[in-house]
């Protein structure tokens, strides 16, 4: 029994170390990419979730004339508008998680509490990522960088096919 607990602890430590390494690597890559972004520009993130990447972007763009906007529904998947392929992927993801479909739980206590530490140049918007909502977006500066981290293929396709064509 004691052996089982130590194996469990080792697994948690390995997972934590791997996660920290991935975050550091993501930060290094974002730093390099954002160093090419001009002043007086806009940076966008679609698919904010808990804001890990948005917080990195926020920290890397402080004291620059860069405006950052992050978008997410903070409600998980838009199940009503999933394509057939997205539904199949969604079902596969949650069957891999041993039937745990409680993907809304992190948002249960309010998404705004995660973003209290963001600088005033970073704005978080709660909205579904769809064509109607994207048509309403306007920015004072040109878009210099977009980070896409959406969960559904149809959202990614729409962003690449419609939104980016409109703004770039």
mmCIF file of C-alpha atoms in Angstrom:
data_model
loop_
_atom_site.group_PDB
_atom_site.id
_atom_site.type_symbol
_atom_site.label_atom_id
_atom_site.label_comp_id
_atom_site.label_asym_id
_atom_site.label_seq_id
_atom_site.Cartn_x
_atom_site.Cartn_y
_atom_site.Cartn_z
ATOM 1 C CA UNK A 1 0.000 0.000 0.000
ATOM 2 C CA UNK A 2 2.800 2.409 0.887
ATOM 3 C CA UNK A 3 4.492 1.568 -2.402
ATOM 4 C CA UNK A 4 1.345 2.537 -4.359
ATOM 5 C CA UNK A 5 1.304 5.995 -2.741
ATOM 6 C CA UNK A 6 4.957 6.647 -3.573
ATOM 7 C CA UNK A 7 4.361 5.655 -7.233
ATOM 8 C CA UNK A 8 1.381 8.004 -7.310
ATOM 9 C CA UNK A 9 3.547 10.800 -5.870
ATOM 10 C CA UNK A 10 6.253 10.149 -8.452
ATOM 11 C CA UNK A 11 3.686 10.287 -11.267
ATOM 12 C CA UNK A 12 2.361 13.616 -9.943
ATOM 13 C CA UNK A 13 5.899 15.007 -9.701
ATOM 14 C CA UNK A 14 6.719 13.920 -13.270
ATOM 15 C CA UNK A 15 3.475 15.435 -14.544
ATOM 16 C CA UNK A 16 4.180 18.698 -12.710
ATOM 17 C CA UNK A 17 7.753 18.839 -14.032
ATOM 18 C CA UNK A 18 6.562 18.126 -17.585
ATOM 19 C CA UNK A 19 3.864 20.817 -17.264
ATOM 20 C CA UNK A 20 6.381 23.393 -15.975
ATOM 21 C CA UNK A 21 8.752 22.526 -18.834
ATOM 22 C CA UNK A 22 5.935 22.919 -21.399
ATOM 23 C CA UNK A 23 4.944 26.299 -19.919
ATOM 24 C CA UNK A 24 8.560 27.498 -20.004
ATOM 25 C CA UNK A 25 8.925 26.312 -23.588
ATOM 26 C CA UNK A 26 5.652 28.027 -24.560
ATOM 27 C CA UNK A 27 6.839 31.216 -22.877
ATOM 28 C CA UNK A 28 10.163 31.076 -24.740
ATOM 29 C CA UNK A 29 8.401 30.598 -28.090
ATOM 30 C CA UNK A 30 5.844 33.341 -27.425
ATOM 31 C CA UNK A 31 8.606 35.717 -26.355
ATOM 32 C CA UNK A 32 10.415 35.155 -29.638
ATOM 33 C CA UNK A 33 7.229 35.555 -31.706
ATOM 34 C CA UNK A 34 5.990 38.630 -29.827
ATOM 35 C CA UNK A 35 9.387 40.306 -30.176
ATOM 36 C CA UNK A 36 8.572 40.668 -33.880
ATOM 37 C CA UNK A 37 5.280 42.478 -33.182
ATOM 38 C CA UNK A 38 5.373 46.222 -33.818
ATOM 39 C CA UNK A 39 4.307 48.938 -31.398
ATOM 40 C CA UNK A 40 0.720 50.224 -31.694
ATOM 41 C CA UNK A 41 -0.670 46.866 -32.655
ATOM 42 C CA UNK A 42 -3.268 44.396 -31.383
ATOM 43 C CA UNK A 43 -2.639 40.849 -30.146
ATOM 44 C CA UNK A 44 -5.544 38.368 -30.056
ATOM 45 C CA UNK A 45 -6.078 35.027 -28.369
ATOM 46 C CA UNK A 46 -9.062 32.850 -29.218
ATOM 47 C CA UNK A 47 -9.699 30.081 -26.686
ATOM 48 C CA UNK A 48 -8.508 31.635 -23.422
ATOM 49 C CA UNK A 49 -9.762 28.881 -21.062
ATOM 50 C CA UNK A 50 -8.039 29.431 -17.704
ATOM 51 C CA UNK A 51 -5.789 32.117 -19.160
ATOM 52 C CA UNK A 52 -2.358 30.502 -18.859
ATOM 53 C CA UNK A 53 -1.246 31.631 -22.323
ATOM 54 C CA UNK A 54 -3.040 34.978 -22.052
ATOM 55 C CA UNK A 55 -1.135 35.696 -18.827
ATOM 56 C CA UNK A 56 2.160 34.940 -20.594
ATOM 57 C CA UNK A 57 1.178 37.239 -23.474
ATOM 58 C CA UNK A 58 0.135 39.909 -20.946
ATOM 59 C CA UNK A 59 3.483 39.727 -19.154
ATOM 60 C CA UNK A 60 5.452 39.853 -22.416
ATOM 61 C CA UNK A 61 3.604 42.923 -23.715
ATOM 62 C CA UNK A 62 3.595 45.123 -20.580
ATOM 63 C CA UNK A 63 5.160 48.567 -21.175
ATOM 64 C CA UNK A 64 4.639 48.304 -24.926
ATOM 65 C CA UNK A 65 1.982 50.025 -26.980
ATOM 66 C CA UNK A 66 0.269 46.708 -27.634
ATOM 67 C CA UNK A 67 -3.379 45.990 -26.883
ATOM 68 C CA UNK A 68 -4.256 42.375 -26.039
ATOM 69 C CA UNK A 69 -7.723 40.816 -26.388
ATOM 70 C CA UNK A 70 -8.663 37.288 -25.291
ATOM 71 C CA UNK A 71 -11.925 35.579 -26.274
ATOM 72 C CA UNK A 72 -13.682 32.546 -24.826
ATOM 73 C CA UNK A 73 -17.199 31.435 -23.944
ATOM 74 C CA UNK A 74 -15.957 30.101 -20.585
ATOM 75 C CA UNK A 75 -18.689 27.478 -20.947
ATOM 76 C CA UNK A 76 -16.822 24.630 -22.619
ATOM 77 C CA UNK A 77 -17.910 23.289 -25.993
ATOM 78 C CA UNK A 78 -20.791 24.827 -27.942
ATOM 79 C CA UNK A 79 -22.443 21.404 -28.229
ATOM 80 C CA UNK A 80 -25.397 22.636 -30.291
ATOM 81 C CA UNK A 81 -23.178 23.910 -33.097
ATOM 82 C CA UNK A 82 -20.586 21.141 -33.287
ATOM 83 C CA UNK A 83 -20.045 19.500 -36.644
ATOM 84 C CA UNK A 84 -20.277 15.722 -36.961
ATOM 85 C CA UNK A 85 -16.467 15.408 -36.825
ATOM 86 C CA UNK A 86 -16.205 17.715 -33.807
ATOM 87 C CA UNK A 87 -18.854 15.662 -31.961
ATOM 88 C CA UNK A 88 -16.869 12.490 -32.652
ATOM 89 C CA UNK A 89 -13.673 14.116 -31.306
ATOM 90 C CA UNK A 90 -15.552 15.506 -28.280
ATOM 91 C CA UNK A 91 -16.951 12.050 -27.455
ATOM 92 C CA UNK A 92 -13.479 10.516 -27.867
ATOM 93 C CA UNK A 93 -11.884 13.076 -25.529
ATOM 94 C CA UNK A 94 -14.370 12.432 -22.761
ATOM 95 C CA UNK A 95 -14.377 8.670 -23.176
ATOM 96 C CA UNK A 96 -10.590 8.895 -22.727
ATOM 97 C CA UNK A 97 -11.263 10.727 -19.463
ATOM 98 C CA UNK A 98 -13.231 7.694 -18.213
ATOM 99 C CA UNK A 99 -16.617 9.290 -18.851
ATOM 100 C CA UNK A 100 -15.904 12.481 -16.918
ATOM 101 C CA UNK A 101 -18.033 15.031 -18.773
ATOM 102 C CA UNK A 102 -17.773 17.686 -16.072
ATOM 103 C CA UNK A 103 -15.773 20.054 -18.267
ATOM 104 C CA UNK A 104 -17.753 23.079 -17.012
ATOM 105 C CA UNK A 105 -16.545 22.650 -13.436
ATOM 106 C CA UNK A 106 -13.533 25.041 -13.668
ATOM 107 C CA UNK A 107 -15.918 27.826 -14.717
ATOM 108 C CA UNK A 108 -18.437 27.150 -11.958
ATOM 109 C CA UNK A 109 -17.163 29.882 -9.616
ATOM 110 C CA UNK A 110 -16.746 32.613 -12.195
ATOM 111 C CA UNK A 111 -14.129 33.147 -14.841
ATOM 112 C CA UNK A 112 -13.265 36.760 -13.945
ATOM 113 C CA UNK A 113 -11.333 35.798 -10.807
ATOM 114 C CA UNK A 114 -8.570 34.283 -12.963
ATOM 115 C CA UNK A 115 -7.860 37.586 -14.675
ATOM 116 C CA UNK A 116 -7.523 40.035 -11.776
ATOM 117 C CA UNK A 117 -3.750 40.306 -12.216
ATOM 118 C CA UNK A 118 -3.790 41.276 -15.895
ATOM 119 C CA UNK A 119 -2.425 44.658 -16.882
ATOM 120 C CA UNK A 120 -4.829 47.327 -18.187
ATOM 121 C CA UNK A 121 -3.679 46.741 -21.788
ATOM 122 C CA UNK A 122 -5.152 43.202 -21.710
ATOM 123 C CA UNK A 123 -8.903 42.666 -22.104
ATOM 124 C CA UNK A 124 -10.855 39.433 -21.665
ATOM 125 C CA UNK A 125 -14.155 39.030 -23.511
ATOM 126 C CA UNK A 126 -16.778 36.386 -22.782
ATOM 127 C CA UNK A 127 -18.406 35.336 -26.046
ATOM 128 C CA UNK A 128 -18.967 32.362 -28.312
ATOM 129 C CA UNK A 129 -16.535 32.298 -31.198
ATOM 130 C CA UNK A 130 -18.861 32.353 -34.205
ATOM 131 C CA UNK A 131 -19.319 34.384 -37.395
ATOM 132 C CA UNK A 132 -21.933 36.724 -35.957
ATOM 133 C CA UNK A 133 -19.791 37.702 -32.983
ATOM 134 C CA UNK A 134 -16.589 37.985 -35.013
ATOM 135 C CA UNK A 135 -18.245 40.499 -37.371
ATOM 136 C CA UNK A 136 -18.726 42.900 -34.432
ATOM 137 C CA UNK A 137 -15.039 43.038 -33.431
ATOM 138 C CA UNK A 138 -13.168 46.271 -34.112
ATOM 139 C CA UNK A 139 -9.680 47.288 -33.041
ATOM 140 C CA UNK A 140 -7.937 50.675 -32.897
ATOM 141 C CA UNK A 141 -4.644 49.217 -34.126
ATOM 142 C CA UNK A 142 -3.770 46.638 -36.793
ATOM 143 C CA UNK A 143 -3.569 42.997 -35.704
ATOM 144 C CA UNK A 144 0.023 41.898 -35.270
ATOM 145 C CA UNK A 145 -0.364 38.438 -33.719
ATOM 146 C CA UNK A 146 -3.126 35.861 -33.235
ATOM 147 C CA UNK A 147 -2.939 32.831 -30.929
ATOM 148 C CA UNK A 148 -5.559 30.200 -31.843
ATOM 149 C CA UNK A 149 -6.380 27.656 -29.147
ATOM 150 C CA UNK A 150 -9.987 26.731 -29.856
ATOM 151 C CA UNK A 151 -11.420 23.293 -29.101
ATOM 152 C CA UNK A 152 -13.523 22.659 -32.191
ATOM 153 C CA UNK A 153 -12.415 22.237 -35.786
ATOM 154 C CA UNK A 154 -15.278 24.335 -37.187
ATOM 155 C CA UNK A 155 -14.225 27.292 -35.021
ATOM 156 C CA UNK A 156 -10.621 26.978 -36.155
ATOM 157 C CA UNK A 157 -11.684 26.737 -39.798
ATOM 158 C CA UNK A 158 -13.959 29.761 -39.455
ATOM 159 C CA UNK A 159 -11.189 31.807 -37.834
ATOM 160 C CA UNK A 160 -8.665 30.858 -40.500
ATOM 161 C CA UNK A 161 -11.045 31.100 -43.428
ATOM 162 C CA UNK A 162 -13.184 34.144 -42.588
ATOM 163 C CA UNK A 163 -11.798 36.210 -39.746
ATOM 164 C CA UNK A 164 -8.126 36.314 -40.695
ATOM 165 C CA UNK A 165 -8.948 37.008 -44.351
ATOM 166 C CA UNK A 166 -11.042 39.981 -43.227
ATOM 167 C CA UNK A 167 -8.373 41.495 -40.983
ATOM 168 C CA UNK A 168 -5.198 40.574 -42.887
#
